[in-house]
XYZ file of C-alpha atoms in Angstrom:
299
model
C 27.164 10.302 -3.138
C 26.700 9.456 0.524
C 25.074 6.161 1.407
C 21.586 6.565 2.879
C 19.885 3.866 4.918
C 16.082 4.135 4.907
C 13.917 2.153 7.281
C 10.478 2.153 8.846
C 10.358 2.314 12.646
C 7.188 1.198 14.403
C 5.862 3.305 17.291
C 4.233 1.930 20.443
C 0.804 2.998 19.127
C 1.335 1.119 15.858
C 2.385 3.898 13.476
C 5.291 3.726 11.049
C 7.974 6.428 10.974
C 10.104 6.712 7.833
C 13.726 7.199 8.933
C 16.745 8.204 6.822
C 20.273 7.767 8.213
C 23.657 8.749 6.770
C 27.164 9.339 8.098
C 29.499 7.372 10.379
C 27.774 4.558 12.288
C 29.683 5.446 15.473
C 29.091 9.185 15.123
C 27.177 11.341 17.586
C 23.577 11.335 16.296
C 22.293 14.588 14.829
C 18.500 14.479 14.600
C 17.301 16.870 11.898
C 13.659 18.003 12.080
C 12.579 19.057 8.596
C 10.462 22.043 7.708
C 6.792 22.366 6.752
C 5.860 20.891 4.274
C 8.840 18.566 3.831
C 9.842 14.975 4.446
C 12.988 12.907 4.873
C 15.047 13.006 1.662
C 18.834 13.217 1.163
C 20.127 16.687 2.067
C 23.793 17.047 1.177
C 23.976 20.683 2.320
C 23.424 19.370 5.872
C 24.847 15.863 5.617
C 28.282 16.718 4.190
C 29.300 19.171 6.934
C 27.689 16.889 9.536
C 29.717 13.885 8.354
C 32.888 16.005 8.281
C 32.257 16.756 11.963
C 31.772 13.093 12.846
C 27.983 13.328 13.137
C 25.506 10.650 12.076
C 22.560 12.462 10.483
C 19.143 11.018 11.330
C 16.030 12.552 9.859
C 12.517 11.161 9.853
C 9.332 12.138 8.087
C 6.827 13.517 10.595
C 3.417 11.794 10.702
C 1.476 12.158 7.445
C 4.573 13.062 5.418
C 6.424 10.675 3.116
C 5.809 7.106 4.277
C 5.041 8.002 7.916
C 1.572 7.079 9.185
C -0.636 10.089 10.029
C -1.677 10.581 13.661
C -5.301 9.711 14.359
C -5.530 12.501 16.956
C -3.913 15.230 14.842
C -7.107 17.239 14.363
C -7.854 17.309 18.089
C -5.129 16.725 20.680
C -1.722 15.952 19.112
C 1.035 18.363 20.154
C 4.497 19.387 19.004
C 5.708 17.643 22.160
C 4.513 14.302 20.780
C 7.248 14.563 18.155
C 9.862 14.392 20.914
C 8.405 11.008 21.888
C 8.651 9.889 18.246
C 12.271 11.094 18.197
C 13.023 8.941 21.245
C 11.376 5.955 19.537
C 13.575 6.435 16.454
C 16.745 6.734 18.549
C 15.820 3.606 20.532
C 15.292 1.653 17.313
C 18.699 2.745 16.017
C 20.404 1.932 19.323
C 21.356 5.508 20.216
C 21.127 7.151 23.621
C 22.331 10.750 23.478
C 22.014 13.108 20.506
C 22.069 16.709 19.342
C 19.267 18.171 17.273
C 18.604 20.837 14.653
C 15.108 21.851 13.619
C 14.461 24.079 10.612
C 11.419 26.313 10.227
C 8.435 24.075 11.089
C 11.002 21.709 12.593
C 12.283 24.372 14.985
C 9.597 23.715 17.623
C 10.457 19.985 17.479
C 14.101 20.666 18.314
C 12.915 22.746 21.272
C 10.561 19.901 22.272
C 13.515 17.507 22.368
C 15.424 19.941 24.608
C 12.430 20.300 26.931
C 11.189 16.723 27.062
C 14.329 14.573 26.537
C 16.794 16.432 28.772
C 18.805 13.345 29.693
C 19.356 12.417 26.060
C 19.352 15.694 24.110
C 22.764 17.310 24.644
C 22.080 20.525 22.706
C 19.383 21.881 20.396
C 19.150 24.508 17.663
C 15.986 26.124 16.338
C 16.791 27.431 12.862
C 14.345 30.035 11.465
C 11.767 28.438 13.765
C 8.321 29.729 14.619
C 7.246 31.022 18.017
C 4.420 29.311 19.914
C 0.778 30.372 19.468
C 0.590 31.667 23.039
C 3.691 33.867 22.684
C 2.920 36.755 25.005
C 3.158 40.127 23.301
C 3.960 38.765 19.823
C 1.769 39.313 16.743
C 2.466 35.991 15.000
C 1.678 37.139 11.455
C 3.089 40.683 11.497
C 5.766 40.831 8.816
C 4.813 37.502 7.214
C 4.379 37.139 3.480
C 0.740 37.061 2.286
C 0.690 33.306 1.590
C 1.541 32.513 5.203
C -0.915 35.055 6.597
C -3.656 33.316 4.585
C -2.504 29.892 5.826
C -2.601 31.043 9.470
C -6.120 32.403 8.931
C -7.275 29.094 7.435
C -5.734 27.216 10.362
C -7.597 29.428 12.816
C -10.863 28.577 11.030
C -10.438 24.885 11.927
C -9.338 21.574 10.384
C -11.967 21.508 7.622
C -11.226 25.048 6.445
C -7.495 24.333 6.589
C -7.904 21.105 4.593
C -9.821 22.960 1.872
C -7.247 25.786 1.818
C -4.271 23.437 1.501
C -5.941 21.240 -1.118
C -6.375 24.350 -3.271
C -3.257 26.382 -2.487
C -0.871 23.794 -1.057
C -1.125 21.033 -3.637
C 0.810 22.992 -6.320
C 3.695 23.509 -3.855
C 3.824 19.766 -3.135
C 4.102 19.008 -6.854
C 6.505 21.770 -7.818
C 9.888 21.520 -9.481
C 12.746 23.612 -8.080
C 11.935 26.445 -10.526
C 8.201 26.270 -9.837
C 8.705 26.434 -6.059
C 10.241 29.894 -6.393
C 7.165 31.157 -8.248
C 4.695 29.345 -5.948
C 6.288 30.997 -2.906
C 6.968 34.374 -4.533
C 5.473 36.499 -1.748
C 7.575 34.681 0.843
C 10.980 35.041 -0.803
C 13.160 38.126 -0.431
C 15.915 38.479 -3.077
C 18.517 36.764 -0.878
C 16.301 33.654 -0.677
C 15.492 33.633 -4.408
C 19.209 33.660 -5.101
C 19.787 30.752 -2.695
C 17.009 28.587 -4.151
C 19.060 27.443 -7.112
C 21.188 24.388 -7.727
C 21.415 21.841 -4.939
C 19.324 23.729 -2.383
C 16.468 24.282 -4.830
C 16.579 20.611 -5.810
C 16.469 19.548 -2.149
C 13.494 21.782 -1.332
C 11.567 20.497 -4.348
C 12.371 16.849 -3.565
C 11.459 17.293 0.108
C 8.174 18.982 -0.836
C 7.266 16.335 -3.406
C 7.969 13.533 -0.919
C 6.020 15.437 1.745
C 2.973 15.232 -0.519
C 3.067 11.446 -0.974
C -0.160 11.199 1.053
C -1.607 14.532 -0.071
C -1.823 17.482 2.312
C -2.344 15.519 5.555
C 1.161 16.005 6.979
C 1.139 19.718 6.193
C -2.344 20.156 7.688
C -1.390 18.326 10.869
C 1.830 20.356 11.239
C -0.207 23.566 10.985
C -2.678 22.334 13.604
C 0.032 21.359 16.098
C 1.936 24.619 15.506
C -1.125 26.641 16.471
C -2.215 24.872 19.658
C -0.234 24.682 22.919
C 3.026 22.864 22.201
C 2.955 20.679 25.302
C 6.076 21.862 27.114
C 7.484 24.933 28.870
C 10.081 26.922 26.905
C 11.028 28.775 30.069
C 12.038 25.539 31.821
C 14.483 24.226 29.196
C 17.828 23.324 30.783
C 19.540 21.834 27.713
C 21.831 24.323 25.889
C 19.810 25.826 23.049
C 20.494 28.178 20.153
C 18.168 30.261 17.993
C 19.289 31.157 14.439
C 17.399 33.593 12.236
C 17.975 36.038 9.388
C 16.707 39.601 9.360
C 15.193 39.309 5.847
C 12.938 36.287 6.550
C 9.375 36.661 5.208
C 8.195 33.130 6.069
C 8.924 33.325 9.792
C 9.272 36.985 10.784
C 12.415 38.107 12.599
C 10.245 39.004 15.610
C 9.655 35.269 16.220
C 13.383 34.696 16.710
C 13.643 37.734 18.951
C 10.775 36.373 21.049
C 12.321 32.884 21.271
C 15.711 34.341 22.155
C 14.075 36.197 25.044
C 11.808 33.369 26.235
C 13.629 30.065 25.718
C 15.562 29.542 28.947
C 19.250 30.221 28.412
C 18.962 30.536 24.635
C 21.991 31.637 22.638
C 20.795 33.928 19.836
C 22.340 34.238 16.373
C 20.310 36.907 14.608
C 22.057 37.302 11.278
C 21.910 40.527 9.280
C 20.926 40.139 5.631
C 20.022 36.438 5.573
C 16.589 35.023 4.736
C 14.593 31.901 5.578
C 16.335 29.724 2.999
C 19.691 31.433 2.489
C 20.646 30.835 6.115
C 20.868 27.111 5.284
C 24.058 27.912 3.381
C 25.690 28.749 6.754
C 25.276 25.126 7.859
C 28.921 24.655 8.876
C 28.686 27.604 11.269
C 25.354 26.373 12.633
C 26.717 22.872 13.319
C 29.930 24.217 14.885
C 27.799 26.329 17.214
C 25.554 23.353 18.051
C 28.556 21.168 18.896
C 30.175 23.938 20.938
C 27.149 23.834 23.270
C 27.611 20.147 24.119
C 28.935 19.912 27.658
C 31.911 17.634 27.278
């Protein structure tokens, strides 16, 4: 079992960020931005191939998840871009300058934020099964999404109070689920390839990450949804850091059209649109994803 170092990092505005670090101390930092709703817990499926490649894996719980303090401005003005500033704070605390980053699902926009807003430090970024921004021109955000996510987007559009009520009713069971229960809770979002993947270690990780995400109730999940659906705070078309977009054709959580849109609109993006993979099953290609990420680093 890999050794994990957990610490709380204090931000300039007095919040705590829960940070989990594993891998070689002198390794190139890999900042992993977890999905929605998740938090920082050990993730061997990522950490083992990362360590094999000499990477030091750093993941932190976004505000409101795990032990990380919620943002006071989440309901009104917080943006996805603010998470790039938190990432810089974490790296400063750990004594790291440059890094590469991988964001998964709800973490995808955060990886793109790091590429856009930390160009001197972020050497390469990958958005894995990540969502497109709310102002994506010509994209119907919910077309092709499973019914649970369509309902969640509708609740988000109705405002913070409606979203809070929706997640307290429909989200709480997901945050308390075992690995087996998660599959049934998310049934409308899982094509067969994802159901098959959500067994063993990956299922255990997703359940542990969801349970830890719910340590403070639904606040982290709610605030993620709110920041996903307002302007992200940076220009995807101006990104100069090498960036990749990974997505599977069978994804029902984040429709394939999102990846196609990002591939066309993130400046210089390298697209890996994989036939037959889903939202979760693509995680099993982690070695390929990390090799691609490292190949983008300008040496």
